Tab-separated table of C-alpha atoms in Angstrom:
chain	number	residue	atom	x	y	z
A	1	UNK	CA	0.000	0.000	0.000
A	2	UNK	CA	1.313	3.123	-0.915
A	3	UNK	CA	1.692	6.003	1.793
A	4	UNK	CA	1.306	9.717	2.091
A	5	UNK	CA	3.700	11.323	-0.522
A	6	UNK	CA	4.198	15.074	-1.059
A	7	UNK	CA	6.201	16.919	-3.848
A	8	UNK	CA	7.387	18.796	-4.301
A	9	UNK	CA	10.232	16.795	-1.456
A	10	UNK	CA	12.621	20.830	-1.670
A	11	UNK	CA	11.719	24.325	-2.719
A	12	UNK	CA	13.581	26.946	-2.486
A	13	UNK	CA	11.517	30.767	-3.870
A	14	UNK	CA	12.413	34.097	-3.048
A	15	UNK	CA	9.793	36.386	-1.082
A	16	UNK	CA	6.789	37.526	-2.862
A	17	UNK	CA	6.709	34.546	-5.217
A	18	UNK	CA	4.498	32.239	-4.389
A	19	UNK	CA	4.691	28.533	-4.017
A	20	UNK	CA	2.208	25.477	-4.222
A	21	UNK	CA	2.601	22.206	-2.366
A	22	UNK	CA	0.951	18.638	-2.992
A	23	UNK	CA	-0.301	16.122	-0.763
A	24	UNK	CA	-1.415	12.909	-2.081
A	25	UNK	CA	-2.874	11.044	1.304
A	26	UNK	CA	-3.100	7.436	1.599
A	27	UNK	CA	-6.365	5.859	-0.818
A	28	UNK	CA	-9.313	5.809	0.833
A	29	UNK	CA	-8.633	8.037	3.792
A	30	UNK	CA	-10.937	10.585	4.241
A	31	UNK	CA	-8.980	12.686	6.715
A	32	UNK	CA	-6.388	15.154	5.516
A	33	UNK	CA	-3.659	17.036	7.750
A	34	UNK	CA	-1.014	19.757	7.188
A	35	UNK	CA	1.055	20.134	9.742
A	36	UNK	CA	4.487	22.630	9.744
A	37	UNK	CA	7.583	22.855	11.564
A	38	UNK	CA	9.583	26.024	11.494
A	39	UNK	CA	13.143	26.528	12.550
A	40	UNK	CA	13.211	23.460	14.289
A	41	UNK	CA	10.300	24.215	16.696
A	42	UNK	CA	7.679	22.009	17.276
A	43	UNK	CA	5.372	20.963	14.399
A	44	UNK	CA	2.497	23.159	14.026
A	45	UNK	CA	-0.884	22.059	12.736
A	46	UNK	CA	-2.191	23.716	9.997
A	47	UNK	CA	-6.010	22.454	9.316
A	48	UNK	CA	-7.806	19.191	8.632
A	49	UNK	CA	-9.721	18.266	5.845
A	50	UNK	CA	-12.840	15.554	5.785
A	51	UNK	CA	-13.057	14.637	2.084
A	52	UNK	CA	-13.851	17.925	0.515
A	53	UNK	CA	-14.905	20.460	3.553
A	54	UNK	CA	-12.273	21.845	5.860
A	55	UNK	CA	-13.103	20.513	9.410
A	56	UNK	CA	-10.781	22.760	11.504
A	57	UNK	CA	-8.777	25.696	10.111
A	58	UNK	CA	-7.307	27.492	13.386
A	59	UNK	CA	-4.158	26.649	12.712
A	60	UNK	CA	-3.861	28.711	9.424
A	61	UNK	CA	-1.370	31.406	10.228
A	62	UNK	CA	-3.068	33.899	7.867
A	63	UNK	CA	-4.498	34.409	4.978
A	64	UNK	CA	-1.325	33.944	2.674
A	65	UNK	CA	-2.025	30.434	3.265
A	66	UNK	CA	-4.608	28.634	0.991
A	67	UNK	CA	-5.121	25.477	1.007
A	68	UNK	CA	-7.699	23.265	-1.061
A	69	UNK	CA	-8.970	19.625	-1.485
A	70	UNK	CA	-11.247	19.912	-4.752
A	71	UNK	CA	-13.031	16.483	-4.966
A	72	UNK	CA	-11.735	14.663	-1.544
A	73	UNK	CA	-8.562	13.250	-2.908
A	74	UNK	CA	-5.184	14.964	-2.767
A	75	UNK	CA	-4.912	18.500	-1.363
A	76	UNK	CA	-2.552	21.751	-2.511
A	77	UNK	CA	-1.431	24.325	0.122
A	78	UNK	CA	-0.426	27.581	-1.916
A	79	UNK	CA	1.386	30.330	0.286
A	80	UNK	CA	1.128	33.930	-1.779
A	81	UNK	CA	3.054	35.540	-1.028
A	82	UNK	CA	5.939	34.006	0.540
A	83	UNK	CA	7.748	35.347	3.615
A	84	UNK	CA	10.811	34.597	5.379
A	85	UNK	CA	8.908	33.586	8.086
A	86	UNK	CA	7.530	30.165	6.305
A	87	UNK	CA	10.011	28.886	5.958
A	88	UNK	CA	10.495	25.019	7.360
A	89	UNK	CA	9.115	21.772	6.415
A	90	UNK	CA	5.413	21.081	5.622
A	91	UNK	CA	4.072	17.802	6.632
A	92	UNK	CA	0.911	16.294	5.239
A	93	UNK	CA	-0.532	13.539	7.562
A	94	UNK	CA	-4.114	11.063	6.740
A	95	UNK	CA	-5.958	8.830	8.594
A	96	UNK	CA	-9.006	6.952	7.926
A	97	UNK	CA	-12.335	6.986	10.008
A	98	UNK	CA	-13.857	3.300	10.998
A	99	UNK	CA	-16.983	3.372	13.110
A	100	UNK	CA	-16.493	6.986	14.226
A	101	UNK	CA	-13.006	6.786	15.338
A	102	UNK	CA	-10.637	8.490	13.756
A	103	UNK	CA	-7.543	6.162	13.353
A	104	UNK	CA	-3.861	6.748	13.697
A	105	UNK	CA	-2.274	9.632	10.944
A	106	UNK	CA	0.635	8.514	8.849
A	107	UNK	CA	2.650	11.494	7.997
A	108	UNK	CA	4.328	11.911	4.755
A	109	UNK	CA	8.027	12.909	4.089
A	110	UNK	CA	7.246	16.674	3.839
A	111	UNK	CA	8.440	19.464	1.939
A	112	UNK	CA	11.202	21.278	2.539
A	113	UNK	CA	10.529	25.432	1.431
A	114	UNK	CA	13.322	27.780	1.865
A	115	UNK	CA	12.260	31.472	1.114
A	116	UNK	CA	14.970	33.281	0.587
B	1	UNK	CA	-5.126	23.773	26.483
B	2	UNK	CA	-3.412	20.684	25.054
B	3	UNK	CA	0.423	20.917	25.031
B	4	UNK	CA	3.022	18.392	24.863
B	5	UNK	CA	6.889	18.611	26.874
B	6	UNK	CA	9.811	17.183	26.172
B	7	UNK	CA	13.212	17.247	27.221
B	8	UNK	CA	15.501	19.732	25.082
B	9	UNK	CA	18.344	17.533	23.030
B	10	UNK	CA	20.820	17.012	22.057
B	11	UNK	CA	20.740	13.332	23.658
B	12	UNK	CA	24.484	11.804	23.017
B	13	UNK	CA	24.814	8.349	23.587
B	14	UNK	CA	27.348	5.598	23.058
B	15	UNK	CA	26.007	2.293	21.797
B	16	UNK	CA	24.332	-0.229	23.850
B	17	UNK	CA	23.361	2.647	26.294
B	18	UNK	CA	20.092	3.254	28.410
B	19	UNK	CA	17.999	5.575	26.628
B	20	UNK	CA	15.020	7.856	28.022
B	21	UNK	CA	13.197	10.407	26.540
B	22	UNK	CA	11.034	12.353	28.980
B	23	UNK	CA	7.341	13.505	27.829
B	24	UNK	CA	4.885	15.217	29.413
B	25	UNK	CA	1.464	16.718	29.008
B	26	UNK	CA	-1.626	18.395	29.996
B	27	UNK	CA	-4.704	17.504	28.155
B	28	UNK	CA	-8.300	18.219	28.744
B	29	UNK	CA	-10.418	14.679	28.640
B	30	UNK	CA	-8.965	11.224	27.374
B	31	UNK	CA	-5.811	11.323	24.926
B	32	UNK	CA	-3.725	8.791	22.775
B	33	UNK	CA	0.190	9.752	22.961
B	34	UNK	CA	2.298	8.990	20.092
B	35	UNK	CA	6.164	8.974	19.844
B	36	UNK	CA	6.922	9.594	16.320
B	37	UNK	CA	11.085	9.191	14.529
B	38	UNK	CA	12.213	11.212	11.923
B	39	UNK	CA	15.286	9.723	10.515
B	40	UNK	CA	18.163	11.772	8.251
B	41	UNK	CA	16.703	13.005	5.273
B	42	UNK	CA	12.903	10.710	5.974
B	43	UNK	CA	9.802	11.698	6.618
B	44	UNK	CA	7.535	10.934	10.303
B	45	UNK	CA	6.843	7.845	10.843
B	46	UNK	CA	4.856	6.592	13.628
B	47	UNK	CA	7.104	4.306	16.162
B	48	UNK	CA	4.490	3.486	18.905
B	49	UNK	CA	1.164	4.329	20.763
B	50	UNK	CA	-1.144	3.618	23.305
B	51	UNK	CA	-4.699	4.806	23.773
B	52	UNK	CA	-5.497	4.804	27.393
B	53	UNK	CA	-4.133	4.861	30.763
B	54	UNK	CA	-1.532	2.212	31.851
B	55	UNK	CA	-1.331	1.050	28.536
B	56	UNK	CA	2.178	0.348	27.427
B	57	UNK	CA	3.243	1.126	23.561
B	58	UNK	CA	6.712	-1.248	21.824
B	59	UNK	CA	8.572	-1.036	18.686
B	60	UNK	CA	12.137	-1.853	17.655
B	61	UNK	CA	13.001	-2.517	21.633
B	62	UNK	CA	11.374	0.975	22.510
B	63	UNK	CA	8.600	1.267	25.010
B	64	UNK	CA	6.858	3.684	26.220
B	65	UNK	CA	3.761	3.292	29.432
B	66	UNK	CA	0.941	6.136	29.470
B	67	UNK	CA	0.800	7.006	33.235
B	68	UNK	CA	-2.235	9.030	34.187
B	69	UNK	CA	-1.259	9.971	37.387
B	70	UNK	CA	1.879	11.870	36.395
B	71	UNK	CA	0.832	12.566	33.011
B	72	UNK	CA	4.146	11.209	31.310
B	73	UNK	CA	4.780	9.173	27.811
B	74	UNK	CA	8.556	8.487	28.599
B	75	UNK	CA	10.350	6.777	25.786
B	76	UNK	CA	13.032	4.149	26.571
B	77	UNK	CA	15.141	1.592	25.347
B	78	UNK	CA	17.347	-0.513	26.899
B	79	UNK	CA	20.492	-0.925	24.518
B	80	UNK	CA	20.552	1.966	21.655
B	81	UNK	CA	22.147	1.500	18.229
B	82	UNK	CA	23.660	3.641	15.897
B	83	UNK	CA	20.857	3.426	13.398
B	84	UNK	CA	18.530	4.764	16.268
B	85	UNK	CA	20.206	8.519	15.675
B	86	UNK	CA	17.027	10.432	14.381
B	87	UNK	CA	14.816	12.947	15.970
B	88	UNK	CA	11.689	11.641	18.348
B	89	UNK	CA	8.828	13.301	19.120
B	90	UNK	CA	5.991	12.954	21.818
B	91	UNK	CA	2.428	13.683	20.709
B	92	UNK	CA	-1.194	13.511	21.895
B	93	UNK	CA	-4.291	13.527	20.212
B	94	UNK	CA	-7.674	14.480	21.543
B	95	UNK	CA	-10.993	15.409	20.585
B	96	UNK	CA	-10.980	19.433	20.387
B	97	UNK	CA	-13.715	19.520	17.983
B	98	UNK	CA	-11.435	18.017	15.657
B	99	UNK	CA	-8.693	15.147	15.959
B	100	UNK	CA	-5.732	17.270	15.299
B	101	UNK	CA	-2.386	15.803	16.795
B	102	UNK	CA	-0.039	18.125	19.098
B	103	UNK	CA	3.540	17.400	19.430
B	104	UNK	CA	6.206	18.284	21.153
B	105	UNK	CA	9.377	20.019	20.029
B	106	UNK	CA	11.467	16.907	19.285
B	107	UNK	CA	14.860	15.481	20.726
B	108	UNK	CA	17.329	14.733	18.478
B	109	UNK	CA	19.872	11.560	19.692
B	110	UNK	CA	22.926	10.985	18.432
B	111	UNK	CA	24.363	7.413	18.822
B	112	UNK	CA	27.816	6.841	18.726
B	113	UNK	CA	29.573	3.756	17.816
C-alpha cells in the first residue's frame, strides 16, 4: 500500500513569489492534515480536511495560506506571497475513520521550502 | 489547552546505552500519545502508541507506558544503536472539535559507535 507522498520533497523561492505544495494522502482516507515545523520548533498544525470540507482551520497562520482539497482526494497548500517567516518543512498527515473513530495519521516525508 | 513537553536535546549516547526520553502533558479529557522518529533526510513515521491509561506502547526494543497519574509518555530503550540517531517526538491527540495531533518540540539523539 502506498503512503502519504508530497512533492514537491525541496523548494527553495524568493519572497513575494508564491509557491504550491501537494499532498497525495493514503487511498481511501478521508482525513487530511497539514502540519508545519519552522526553525526546528515544534510541528504546528495547519487544518484538517474531511473529504472535501475543511473541518478545523485554526491553525492557518493567515491568509497567505490557501489550502484546497477539490473532490476529496489529494490537497494543494499555496502560500502567496511568501515570507521569510515560512520557511520550514510542511508535513501532510491522513488517517481513515472506521466506526467513528478516527484512526492513527501517517505522515508523509514533507516538503522542505526555503524562502529566501 | 493541550500541550506536549519534552526534554531539550541534544541526547548523546554511546552504543548499547540506556535511553530515556522524557514527555509530558496536559490535556483536557482522554488522549492517545504517540512517539513519532524522523530519521536523516525521511519523513515521520509513527514508532508506537497507546490509547489509554496504563497502557504500554513497543517497537524496535522501545517502550513507552501512558501514566495518568503523572501525566508522562517516557520513551526508553534498553540498549541503543547507531541506526537509532534520528529525531523523536511525543504527541497527543484528543478530541478538540477536531482530531488534530499536538507534538512536542522533538529530541534529536545521536548514537555513537
Amino acid at each position: 500500500e502506498a503512503g502519504v507522498t508530497q512533492f514537491p520533497s525541496h523548494s527553495v523561492i524568493e519572497k513575494g513569489q508564491t509557491v504550491t505544495l501537494r499532498c497525495d494522502p493514503i487511498s481511501g482516507h478521508d482525513n487530511l492534515y497539514w502540519y508545519r515545523r519552522v526553525m526546528g520548533k515544534e510541528i504546528k498544525f495547519l487544518l484538517h480536511f474531511v473529504k472535501e470540507s475543511k473541518q478545523d482551520e485554526s491553525g492557518m497562520p493567515n491568509n497567505r495560506f490557501l489550502a484546497e482539497r477539490t473532490g476529496g482526494t489529494y490537497s494543494t497548500l499555496k502560500v502567496q506571497p511568501a515570507e521569510l517567516e515560512d520557511s520550514g518543512v510542511y508535513f501532510c498527515a491522513s488517517s481513515h475513520t472506521s466506526g467513528g473513530i478516527v484512526e492513527t495519521q501517517y505522515f508523509g516525508p514533507g516538503t522542505r521550502l526555503l524562502v529566501l | 489547552g493541550n500541550s506536549v513537553t519534552q526534554m531539550e536535546g541534544p541526547v548523546t549516547l554511546s552504543e548499547e546505552a540506556f535511553l530515556t526520553i522524557n514527555c509530558t502533558y496536559t490535556a483536557t479529557g482522554y488522549p492517545s500519545l504517540f512517539w513519532y522518529v524522523q530519521y536523516p533526510g525521511e519523513g515521520l513515521q509513527l514508532l508506537l502508541k497507546a490509547t489509554k491509561a496504563d497502557d504500554k506502547g513497543s517497537n524496535k526494543g522501545f517502550e513507552a507506558t501512558y501514566r495518568k497519574e503523572t501525566t508522562s509518555f517516557h520513551l526508553e530503550k534498553g540498549s541503543v544503536q547507531v541506526s537509532d540517531s534520528a529525531v523523536y517526538f511525543c504527541a497527543l491527540r484528543a478530541y478538540t472539535g477536531g482530531f488534530k495531533t499536538i507534538f512536542g518540540a522533538g529530541t534529536r539523539l545521536f548514537v555513537k559507535a
